[in-house]
Amino acid sequence: MKYLYKKPKAITMWDFSWLERRWPGAGFEDWDYVVSELVKRGYDAVRIDAYPHLLSKDPEGVWTLKPEWNQQDWGAPALTKVSDIRGNLTKFMRICQKYDVAVGLSAWFREDINNVRMEIKTPQDLANAWLSVLDAIREAGLEDTVLYVDVANEYPAWCPFIYNDSEYRAAHIDGNNDEWIIRTDSISKRWAKETLDILRSAYPQYDYTFSQADY
């Protein structure tokens, strides 16, 4: 693979902002411009949300996403619509390919108004969601642009679907009211192993990880 470099890469994180902040003045309305500016600043890699749960559900659909925050420029500060995730992802990656910028794929499993992410019931479902992303990338001829696949950002904090209510409470750090602070446990470890086994079997050429949030 082109981007299996031995030397370090200068990577920035554009999370889900790359797709959700596209109104005039939001910063990501012109991908060609912002990627070219990224290169001018010395970067050669970018990490983004690939929205695997939404792409696999309806790759050309329109989704209304809830904001995560309203006080900063990380994502949209209010309800926002995104559409054609498959087409937009491959378009963005093709621009990155043009500028020789590698793309690290991740997932925050953003909550839409129908909470589609909760339809993920098993590790196989999670793997299938990512396989739909990797299939789209292969079909677009963009495999060499992938730097790595981070199956879940700050795992398992952004993955409520792996727990039922009692399991979620058990995985919580005792006495902490911050619902994002979740320890890894036997449930999350099992999901990670089974998901990675499926992905590595289908696409062994990629580097995979679950970025960690074990506080």
PDB file of N, CA, C and O in Angstrom, residues 93-158:
ATOM      1  N   MET A  93     -11.881  12.159  -0.532  1.00  0.00           N
ATOM      2  CA  MET A  93     -10.656  11.368  -0.579  1.00  0.00           C
ATOM      3  C   MET A  93      -9.938  11.521  -1.910  1.00  0.00           C
ATOM      4  O   MET A  93      -8.705  11.479  -1.962  1.00  0.00           O
ATOM      5  N   ARG A  94     -10.689  11.740  -2.976  1.00  0.00           N
ATOM      6  CA  ARG A  94     -10.051  11.948  -4.273  1.00  0.00           C
ATOM      7  C   ARG A  94      -9.269  13.270  -4.282  1.00  0.00           C
ATOM      8  O   ARG A  94      -8.189  13.365  -4.893  1.00  0.00           O
ATOM      9  N   ILE A  95      -9.797  14.273  -3.612  1.00  0.00           N
ATOM     10  CA  ILE A  95      -9.073  15.539  -3.490  1.00  0.00           C
ATOM     11  C   ILE A  95      -7.812  15.329  -2.664  1.00  0.00           C
ATOM     12  O   ILE A  95      -6.733  15.852  -2.996  1.00  0.00           O
ATOM     13  N   CYS A  96      -7.912  14.558  -1.587  1.00  0.00           N
ATOM     14  CA  CYS A  96      -6.731  14.252  -0.781  1.00  0.00           C
ATOM     15  C   CYS A  96      -5.694  13.500  -1.608  1.00  0.00           C
ATOM     16  O   CYS A  96      -4.489  13.774  -1.516  1.00  0.00           O
ATOM     17  N   GLN A  97      -6.160  12.574  -2.420  1.00  0.00           N
ATOM     18  CA  GLN A  97      -5.258  11.839  -3.296  1.00  0.00           C
ATOM     19  C   GLN A  97      -4.528  12.787  -4.249  1.00  0.00           C
ATOM     20  O   GLN A  97      -3.327  12.643  -4.504  1.00  0.00           O
ATOM     21  N   LYS A  98      -5.262  13.759  -4.762  1.00  0.00           N
ATOM     22  CA  LYS A  98      -4.677  14.759  -5.677  1.00  0.00           C
ATOM     23  C   LYS A  98      -3.498  15.478  -5.034  1.00  0.00           C
ATOM     24  O   LYS A  98      -2.491  15.759  -5.694  1.00  0.00           O
ATOM     25  N   TYR A  99      -3.604  15.774  -3.730  1.00  0.00           N
ATOM     26  CA  TYR A  99      -2.564  16.512  -3.027  1.00  0.00           C
ATOM     27  C   TYR A  99      -1.615  15.591  -2.245  1.00  0.00           C
ATOM     28  O   TYR A  99      -0.814  16.069  -1.449  1.00  0.00           O
ATOM     29  N   ASP A 100      -1.723  14.286  -2.475  1.00  0.00           N
ATOM     30  CA  ASP A 100      -0.874  13.305  -1.804  1.00  0.00           C
ATOM     31  C   ASP A 100      -1.030  13.374  -0.283  1.00  0.00           C
ATOM     32  O   ASP A 100      -0.045  13.293   0.463  1.00  0.00           O
ATOM     33  N   VAL A 101      -2.268  13.522   0.153  1.00  0.00           N
ATOM     34  CA  VAL A 101      -2.593  13.539   1.582  1.00  0.00           C
ATOM     35  C   VAL A 101      -3.262  12.221   1.945  1.00  0.00           C
ATOM     36  O   VAL A 101      -4.272  11.839   1.346  1.00  0.00           O
ATOM     37  N   ALA A 102      -2.699  11.517   2.901  1.00  0.00           N
ATOM     38  CA  ALA A 102      -3.272  10.245   3.346  1.00  0.00           C
ATOM     39  C   ALA A 102      -4.476  10.512   4.246  1.00  0.00           C
ATOM     40  O   ALA A 102      -4.546  11.534   4.934  1.00  0.00           O
ATOM     41  N   VAL A 103      -5.417   9.578   4.264  1.00  0.00           N
ATOM     42  CA  VAL A 103      -6.648   9.755   5.030  1.00  0.00           C
ATOM     43  C   VAL A 103      -6.778   8.650   6.082  1.00  0.00           C
ATOM     44  O   VAL A 103      -6.830   7.462   5.741  1.00  0.00           O
ATOM     45  N   GLY A 104      -6.799   9.051   7.330  1.00  0.00           N
ATOM     46  CA  GLY A 104      -7.110   8.133   8.414  1.00  0.00           C
ATOM     47  C   GLY A 104      -8.610   8.145   8.637  1.00  0.00           C
ATOM     48  O   GLY A 104      -9.211   9.198   8.837  1.00  0.00           O
ATOM     49  N   LEU A 105      -9.224   6.980   8.577  1.00  0.00           N
ATOM     50  CA  LEU A 105     -10.675   6.871   8.714  1.00  0.00           C
ATOM     51  C   LEU A 105     -11.033   6.517  10.143  1.00  0.00           C
ATOM     52  O   LEU A 105     -10.447   5.610  10.740  1.00  0.00           O
ATOM     53  N   SER A 106     -12.009   7.226  10.686  1.00  0.00           N
ATOM     54  CA  SER A 106     -12.461   6.949  12.043  1.00  0.00           C
ATOM     55  C   SER A 106     -13.979   7.042  12.084  1.00  0.00           C
ATOM     56  O   SER A 106     -14.634   7.226  11.042  1.00  0.00           O
ATOM     57  N   ALA A 107     -14.564   6.906  13.279  1.00  0.00           N
ATOM     58  CA  ALA A 107     -16.022   7.015  13.421  1.00  0.00           C
ATOM     59  C   ALA A 107     -16.377   7.478  14.822  1.00  0.00           C
ATOM     60  O   ALA A 107     -15.897   6.919  15.811  1.00  0.00           O
ATOM     61  N   TRP A 108     -17.208   8.514  14.866  1.00  0.00           N
ATOM     62  CA  TRP A 108     -17.773   9.012  16.127  1.00  0.00           C
ATOM     63  C   TRP A 108     -19.202   8.501  16.311  1.00  0.00           C
ATOM     64  O   TRP A 108     -19.821   8.786  17.315  1.00  0.00           O
ATOM     65  N   PHE A 109     -19.703   7.803  15.337  1.00  0.00           N
ATOM     66  CA  PHE A 109     -21.072   7.277  15.358  1.00  0.00           C
ATOM     67  C   PHE A 109     -22.064   8.363  15.770  1.00  0.00           C
ATOM     68  O   PHE A 109     -22.793   8.252  16.754  1.00  0.00           O
ATOM     69  N   ARG A 110     -22.051   9.403  14.956  1.00  0.00           N
ATOM     70  CA  ARG A 110     -22.876  10.583  15.204  1.00  0.00           C
ATOM     71  C   ARG A 110     -24.353  10.213  15.304  1.00  0.00           C
ATOM     72  O   ARG A 110     -24.879   9.384  14.547  1.00  0.00           O
ATOM     73  N   GLU A 111     -25.019  10.853  16.241  1.00  0.00           N
ATOM     74  CA  GLU A 111     -26.433  10.562  16.474  1.00  0.00           C
ATOM     75  C   GLU A 111     -27.313  11.398  15.552  1.00  0.00           C
ATOM     76  O   GLU A 111     -27.268  12.629  15.588  1.00  0.00           O
ATOM     77  N   ASP A 112     -28.104  10.722  14.731  1.00  0.00           N
ATOM     78  CA  ASP A 112     -29.092  11.431  13.921  1.00  0.00           C
ATOM     79  C   ASP A 112     -30.426  11.394  14.658  1.00  0.00           C
ATOM     80  O   ASP A 112     -30.557  10.760  15.716  1.00  0.00           O
ATOM     81  N   ILE A 113     -31.424  12.089  14.147  1.00  0.00           N
ATOM     82  CA  ILE A 113     -32.689  12.226  14.871  1.00  0.00           C
ATOM     83  C   ILE A 113     -33.409  10.893  15.033  1.00  0.00           C
ATOM     84  O   ILE A 113     -34.272  10.756  15.916  1.00  0.00           O
ATOM     85  N   ASN A 114     -33.051   9.890  14.219  1.00  0.00           N
ATOM     86  CA  ASN A 114     -33.643   8.558  14.361  1.00  0.00           C
ATOM     87  C   ASN A 114     -32.728   7.583  15.105  1.00  0.00           C
ATOM     88  O   ASN A 114     -33.085   6.425  15.284  1.00  0.00           O
ATOM     89  N   ASN A 115     -31.576   8.081  15.495  1.00  0.00           N
ATOM     90  CA  ASN A 115     -30.595   7.285  16.250  1.00  0.00           C
ATOM     91  C   ASN A 115     -30.304   5.944  15.569  1.00  0.00           C
ATOM     92  O   ASN A 115     -30.348   4.871  16.195  1.00  0.00           O
ATOM     93  N   VAL A 116     -29.975   6.009  14.299  1.00  0.00           N
ATOM     94  CA  VAL A 116     -29.711   4.817  13.494  1.00  0.00           C
ATOM     95  C   VAL A 116     -28.558   3.991  14.054  1.00  0.00           C
ATOM     96  O   VAL A 116     -28.533   2.759  13.901  1.00  0.00           O
ATOM     97  N   ARG A 117     -27.629   4.631  14.730  1.00  0.00           N
ATOM     98  CA  ARG A 117     -26.479   3.888  15.259  1.00  0.00           C
ATOM     99  C   ARG A 117     -26.904   2.736  16.177  1.00  0.00           C
ATOM    100  O   ARG A 117     -26.197   1.741  16.303  1.00  0.00           O
ATOM    101  N   MET A 118     -28.066   2.870  16.831  1.00  0.00           N
ATOM    102  CA  MET A 118     -28.519   1.835  17.756  1.00  0.00           C
ATOM    103  C   MET A 118     -29.010   0.584  17.030  1.00  0.00           C
ATOM    104  O   MET A 118     -29.324  -0.424  17.670  1.00  0.00           O
ATOM    105  N   GLU A 119     -29.063   0.625  15.708  1.00  0.00           N
ATOM    106  CA  GLU A 119     -29.394  -0.573  14.937  1.00  0.00           C
ATOM    107  C   GLU A 119     -28.206  -1.537  14.844  1.00  0.00           C
ATOM    108  O   GLU A 119     -28.340  -2.659  14.372  1.00  0.00           O
ATOM    109  N   ILE A 120     -27.037  -1.077  15.271  1.00  0.00           N
ATOM    110  CA  ILE A 120     -25.876  -1.965  15.362  1.00  0.00           C
ATOM    111  C   ILE A 120     -26.063  -2.829  16.600  1.00  0.00           C
ATOM    112  O   ILE A 120     -26.056  -2.334  17.726  1.00  0.00           O
ATOM    113  N   LYS A 121     -26.251  -4.119  16.399  1.00  0.00           N
ATOM    114  CA  LYS A 121     -26.574  -5.032  17.495  1.00  0.00           C
ATOM    115  C   LYS A 121     -25.454  -6.018  17.826  1.00  0.00           C
ATOM    116  O   LYS A 121     -25.436  -6.585  18.915  1.00  0.00           O
ATOM    117  N   THR A 122     -24.556  -6.243  16.876  1.00  0.00           N
ATOM    118  CA  THR A 122     -23.515  -7.260  17.045  1.00  0.00           C
ATOM    119  C   THR A 122     -22.203  -6.760  16.442  1.00  0.00           C
ATOM    120  O   THR A 122     -22.194  -5.831  15.618  1.00  0.00           O
ATOM    121  N   PRO A 123     -21.085  -7.397  16.803  1.00  0.00           N
ATOM    122  CA  PRO A 123     -19.828  -7.071  16.139  1.00  0.00           C
ATOM    123  C   PRO A 123     -19.893  -7.260  14.626  1.00  0.00           C
ATOM    124  O   PRO A 123     -19.257  -6.512  13.878  1.00  0.00           O
ATOM    125  N   GLN A 124     -20.661  -8.244  14.177  1.00  0.00           N
ATOM    126  CA  GLN A 124     -20.823  -8.435  12.739  1.00  0.00           C
ATOM    127  C   GLN A 124     -21.476  -7.215  12.106  1.00  0.00           C
ATOM    128  O   GLN A 124     -21.082  -6.781  11.011  1.00  0.00           O
ATOM    129  N   ASP A 125     -22.483  -6.639  12.782  1.00  0.00           N
ATOM    130  CA  ASP A 125     -23.129  -5.427  12.271  1.00  0.00           C
ATOM    131  C   ASP A 125     -22.117  -4.284  12.171  1.00  0.00           C
ATOM    132  O   ASP A 125     -22.119  -3.524  11.192  1.00  0.00           O
ATOM    133  N   LEU A 126     -21.288  -4.152  13.203  1.00  0.00           N
ATOM    134  CA  LEU A 126     -20.285  -3.087  13.197  1.00  0.00           C
ATOM    135  C   LEU A 126     -19.289  -3.298  12.065  1.00  0.00           C
ATOM    136  O   LEU A 126     -18.942  -2.355  11.338  1.00  0.00           O
ATOM    137  N   ALA A 127     -18.842  -4.532  11.901  1.00  0.00           N
ATOM    138  CA  ALA A 127     -17.920  -4.831  10.802  1.00  0.00           C
ATOM    139  C   ALA A 127     -18.581  -4.576   9.449  1.00  0.00           C
ATOM    140  O   ALA A 127     -17.957  -4.013   8.537  1.00  0.00           O
ATOM    141  N   ASN A 128     -19.845  -4.968   9.315  1.00  0.00           N
ATOM    142  CA  ASN A 128     -20.544  -4.750   8.041  1.00  0.00           C
ATOM    143  C   ASN A 128     -20.648  -3.275   7.697  1.00  0.00           C
ATOM    144  O   ASN A 128     -20.557  -2.892   6.517  1.00  0.00           O
ATOM    145  N   ALA A 129     -20.870  -2.442   8.715  1.00  0.00           N
ATOM    146  CA  ALA A 129     -20.934  -0.999   8.473  1.00  0.00           C
ATOM    147  C   ALA A 129     -19.614  -0.503   7.889  1.00  0.00           C
ATOM    148  O   ALA A 129     -19.588   0.250   6.903  1.00  0.00           O
ATOM    149  N   TRP A 130     -18.510  -0.957   8.470  1.00  0.00           N
ATOM    150  CA  TRP A 130     -17.205  -0.540   7.961  1.00  0.00           C
ATOM    151  C   TRP A 130     -16.892  -1.175   6.597  1.00  0.00           C
ATOM    152  O   TRP A 130     -16.250  -0.545   5.753  1.00  0.00           O
ATOM    153  N   LEU A 131     -17.349  -2.388   6.390  1.00  0.00           N
ATOM    154  CA  LEU A 131     -17.114  -3.015   5.086  1.00  0.00           C
ATOM    155  C   LEU A 131     -17.796  -2.231   3.976  1.00  0.00           C
ATOM    156  O   LEU A 131     -17.275  -2.153   2.850  1.00  0.00           O
ATOM    157  N   SER A 132     -18.936  -1.617   4.264  1.00  0.00           N
ATOM    158  CA  SER A 132     -19.597  -0.799   3.246  1.00  0.00           C
ATOM    159  C   SER A 132     -18.747   0.410   2.890  1.00  0.00           C
ATOM    160  O   SER A 132     -18.719   0.849   1.736  1.00  0.00           O
ATOM    161  N   VAL A 133     -18.033   0.964   3.869  1.00  0.00           N
ATOM    162  CA  VAL A 133     -17.123   2.084   3.613  1.00  0.00           C
ATOM    163  C   VAL A 133     -15.932   1.606   2.785  1.00  0.00           C
ATOM    164  O   VAL A 133     -15.572   2.221   1.765  1.00  0.00           O
ATOM    165  N   LEU A 134     -15.319   0.532   3.203  1.00  0.00           N
ATOM    166  CA  LEU A 134     -14.124   0.042   2.507  1.00  0.00           C
ATOM    167  C   LEU A 134     -14.456  -0.457   1.108  1.00  0.00           C
ATOM    168  O   LEU A 134     -13.645  -0.293   0.182  1.00  0.00           O
ATOM    169  N   ASP A 135     -15.636  -1.026   0.934  1.00  0.00           N
ATOM    170  CA  ASP A 135     -16.064  -1.419  -0.414  1.00  0.00           C
ATOM    171  C   ASP A 135     -16.202  -0.195  -1.326  1.00  0.00           C
ATOM    172  O   ASP A 135     -15.792  -0.221  -2.498  1.00  0.00           O
ATOM    173  N   ALA A 136     -16.793   0.868  -0.776  1.00  0.00           N
ATOM    174  CA  ALA A 136     -16.966   2.095  -1.567  1.00  0.00           C
ATOM    175  C   ALA A 136     -15.614   2.685  -1.964  1.00  0.00           C
ATOM    176  O   ALA A 136     -15.437   3.155  -3.102  1.00  0.00           O
ATOM    177  N   ILE A 137     -14.673   2.640  -1.056  1.00  0.00           N
ATOM    178  CA  ILE A 137     -13.333   3.161  -1.332  1.00  0.00           C
ATOM    179  C   ILE A 137     -12.638   2.316  -2.392  1.00  0.00           C
ATOM    180  O   ILE A 137     -12.008   2.846  -3.316  1.00  0.00           O
ATOM    181  N   ARG A 138     -12.766   1.003  -2.289  1.00  0.00           N
ATOM    182  CA  ARG A 138     -12.165   0.117  -3.293  1.00  0.00           C
ATOM    183  C   ARG A 138     -12.770   0.361  -4.666  1.00  0.00           C
ATOM    184  O   ARG A 138     -12.049   0.463  -5.669  1.00  0.00           O
ATOM    185  N   GLU A 139     -14.091   0.455  -4.718  1.00  0.00           N
ATOM    186  CA  GLU A 139     -14.767   0.642  -6.000  1.00  0.00           C
ATOM    187  C   GLU A 139     -14.409   1.980  -6.641  1.00  0.00           C
ATOM    188  O   GLU A 139     -14.439   2.117  -7.870  1.00  0.00           O
ATOM    189  N   ALA A 140     -14.054   2.963  -5.802  1.00  0.00           N
ATOM    190  CA  ALA A 140     -13.653   4.270  -6.321  1.00  0.00           C
ATOM    191  C   ALA A 140     -12.167   4.321  -6.663  1.00  0.00           C
ATOM    192  O   ALA A 140     -11.675   5.355  -7.143  1.00  0.00           O
ATOM    193  N   GLY A 141     -11.452   3.242  -6.424  1.00  0.00           N
ATOM    194  CA  GLY A 141     -10.022   3.213  -6.722  1.00  0.00           C
ATOM    195  C   GLY A 141      -9.191   4.048  -5.783  1.00  0.00           C
ATOM    196  O   GLY A 141      -8.141   4.577  -6.177  1.00  0.00           O
ATOM    197  N   LEU A 142      -9.606   4.139  -4.523  1.00  0.00           N
ATOM    198  CA  LEU A 142      -8.952   5.026  -3.566  1.00  0.00           C
ATOM    199  C   LEU A 142      -8.266   4.281  -2.421  1.00  0.00           C
ATOM    200  O   LEU A 142      -7.932   4.883  -1.402  1.00  0.00           O
ATOM    201  N   GLU A 143      -8.056   2.989  -2.582  1.00  0.00           N
ATOM    202  CA  GLU A 143      -7.468   2.203  -1.500  1.00  0.00           C
ATOM    203  C   GLU A 143      -6.112   2.744  -1.049  1.00  0.00           C
ATOM    204  O   GLU A 143      -5.781   2.710   0.143  1.00  0.00           O
ATOM    205  N   ASP A 144      -5.321   3.241  -1.986  1.00  0.00           N
ATOM    206  CA  ASP A 144      -3.984   3.711  -1.641  1.00  0.00           C
ATOM    207  C   ASP A 144      -3.998   5.030  -0.863  1.00  0.00           C
ATOM    208  O   ASP A 144      -2.939   5.486  -0.420  1.00  0.00           O
ATOM    209  N   THR A 145      -5.151   5.625  -0.722  1.00  0.00           N
ATOM    210  CA  THR A 145      -5.250   6.879   0.029  1.00  0.00           C
ATOM    211  C   THR A 145      -5.515   6.630   1.512  1.00  0.00           C
ATOM    212  O   THR A 145      -5.363   7.528   2.329  1.00  0.00           O
ATOM    213  N   VAL A 146      -5.875   5.402   1.870  1.00  0.00           N
ATOM    214  CA  VAL A 146      -6.195   5.079   3.260  1.00  0.00           C
ATOM    215  C   VAL A 146      -4.919   4.908   4.077  1.00  0.00           C
ATOM    216  O   VAL A 146      -4.053   4.099   3.751  1.00  0.00           O
ATOM    217  N   LEU A 147      -4.804   5.671   5.150  1.00  0.00           N
ATOM    218  CA  LEU A 147      -3.660   5.567   6.053  1.00  0.00           C
ATOM    219  C   LEU A 147      -3.884   4.464   7.085  1.00  0.00           C
ATOM    220  O   LEU A 147      -2.990   3.667   7.361  1.00  0.00           O
ATOM    221  N   TYR A 148      -5.074   4.434   7.667  1.00  0.00           N
ATOM    222  CA  TYR A 148      -5.450   3.400   8.636  1.00  0.00           C
ATOM    223  C   TYR A 148      -6.957   3.459   8.826  1.00  0.00           C
ATOM    224  O   TYR A 148      -7.621   4.397   8.353  1.00  0.00           O
ATOM    225  N   VAL A 149      -7.499   2.488   9.534  1.00  0.00           N
ATOM    226  CA  VAL A 149      -8.919   2.466   9.874  1.00  0.00           C
ATOM    227  C   VAL A 149      -9.042   2.392  11.392  1.00  0.00           C
ATOM    228  O   VAL A 149      -8.676   1.389  12.008  1.00  0.00           O
ATOM    229  N   ASP A 150      -9.536   3.466  11.982  1.00  0.00           N
ATOM    230  CA  ASP A 150      -9.832   3.519  13.418  1.00  0.00           C
ATOM    231  C   ASP A 150     -11.320   3.204  13.552  1.00  0.00           C
ATOM    232  O   ASP A 150     -12.162   4.048  13.259  1.00  0.00           O
ATOM    233  N   VAL A 151     -11.636   1.998  13.968  1.00  0.00           N
ATOM    234  CA  VAL A 151     -13.020   1.525  13.928  1.00  0.00           C
ATOM    235  C   VAL A 151     -13.941   2.375  14.786  1.00  0.00           C
ATOM    236  O   VAL A 151     -15.112   2.588  14.433  1.00  0.00           O
ATOM    237  N   ALA A 152     -13.442   2.897  15.909  1.00  0.00           N
ATOM    238  CA  ALA A 152     -14.273   3.739  16.781  1.00  0.00           C
ATOM    239  C   ALA A 152     -13.399   4.714  17.533  1.00  0.00           C
ATOM    240  O   ALA A 152     -12.421   4.315  18.180  1.00  0.00           O
ATOM    241  N   ASN A 153     -13.748   5.979  17.457  1.00  0.00           N
ATOM    242  CA  ASN A 153     -13.032   7.014  18.180  1.00  0.00           C
ATOM    243  C   ASN A 153     -13.270   6.882  19.679  1.00  0.00           C
ATOM    244  O   ASN A 153     -14.385   6.637  20.134  1.00  0.00           O
ATOM    245  N   GLU A 154     -12.189   7.034  20.450  1.00  0.00           N
ATOM    246  CA  GLU A 154     -12.256   7.020  21.917  1.00  0.00           C
ATOM    247  C   GLU A 154     -13.141   5.878  22.436  1.00  0.00           C
ATOM    248  O   GLU A 154     -14.008   6.058  23.275  1.00  0.00           O
ATOM    249  N   TYR A 155     -12.863   4.717  21.910  1.00  0.00           N
ATOM    250  CA  TYR A 155     -13.640   3.529  22.236  1.00  0.00           C
ATOM    251  C   TYR A 155     -13.543   3.183  23.720  1.00  0.00           C
ATOM    252  O   TYR A 155     -12.461   3.242  24.290  1.00  0.00           O
ATOM    253  N   PRO A 156     -14.673   2.784  24.343  1.00  0.00           N
ATOM    254  CA  PRO A 156     -16.019   2.609  23.782  1.00  0.00           C
ATOM    255  C   PRO A 156     -16.963   3.785  24.022  1.00  0.00           C
ATOM    256  O   PRO A 156     -18.178   3.625  23.943  1.00  0.00           O
ATOM    257  N   ALA A 157     -16.407   4.961  24.328  1.00  0.00           N
ATOM    258  CA  ALA A 157     -17.248   6.066  24.793  1.00  0.00           C
ATOM    259  C   ALA A 157     -18.300   6.509  23.783  1.00  0.00           C
ATOM    260  O   ALA A 157     -19.379   6.946  24.171  1.00  0.00           O
ATOM    261  N   TRP A 158     -17.998   6.418  22.468  1.00  0.00           N
ATOM    262  CA  TRP A 158     -18.945   6.876  21.455  1.00  0.00           C
ATOM    263  C   TRP A 158     -19.774   5.722  20.877  1.00  0.00           C
ATOM    264  O   TRP A 158     -20.384   5.862  19.821  1.00  0.00           O
TER     265      TRP A 158
END
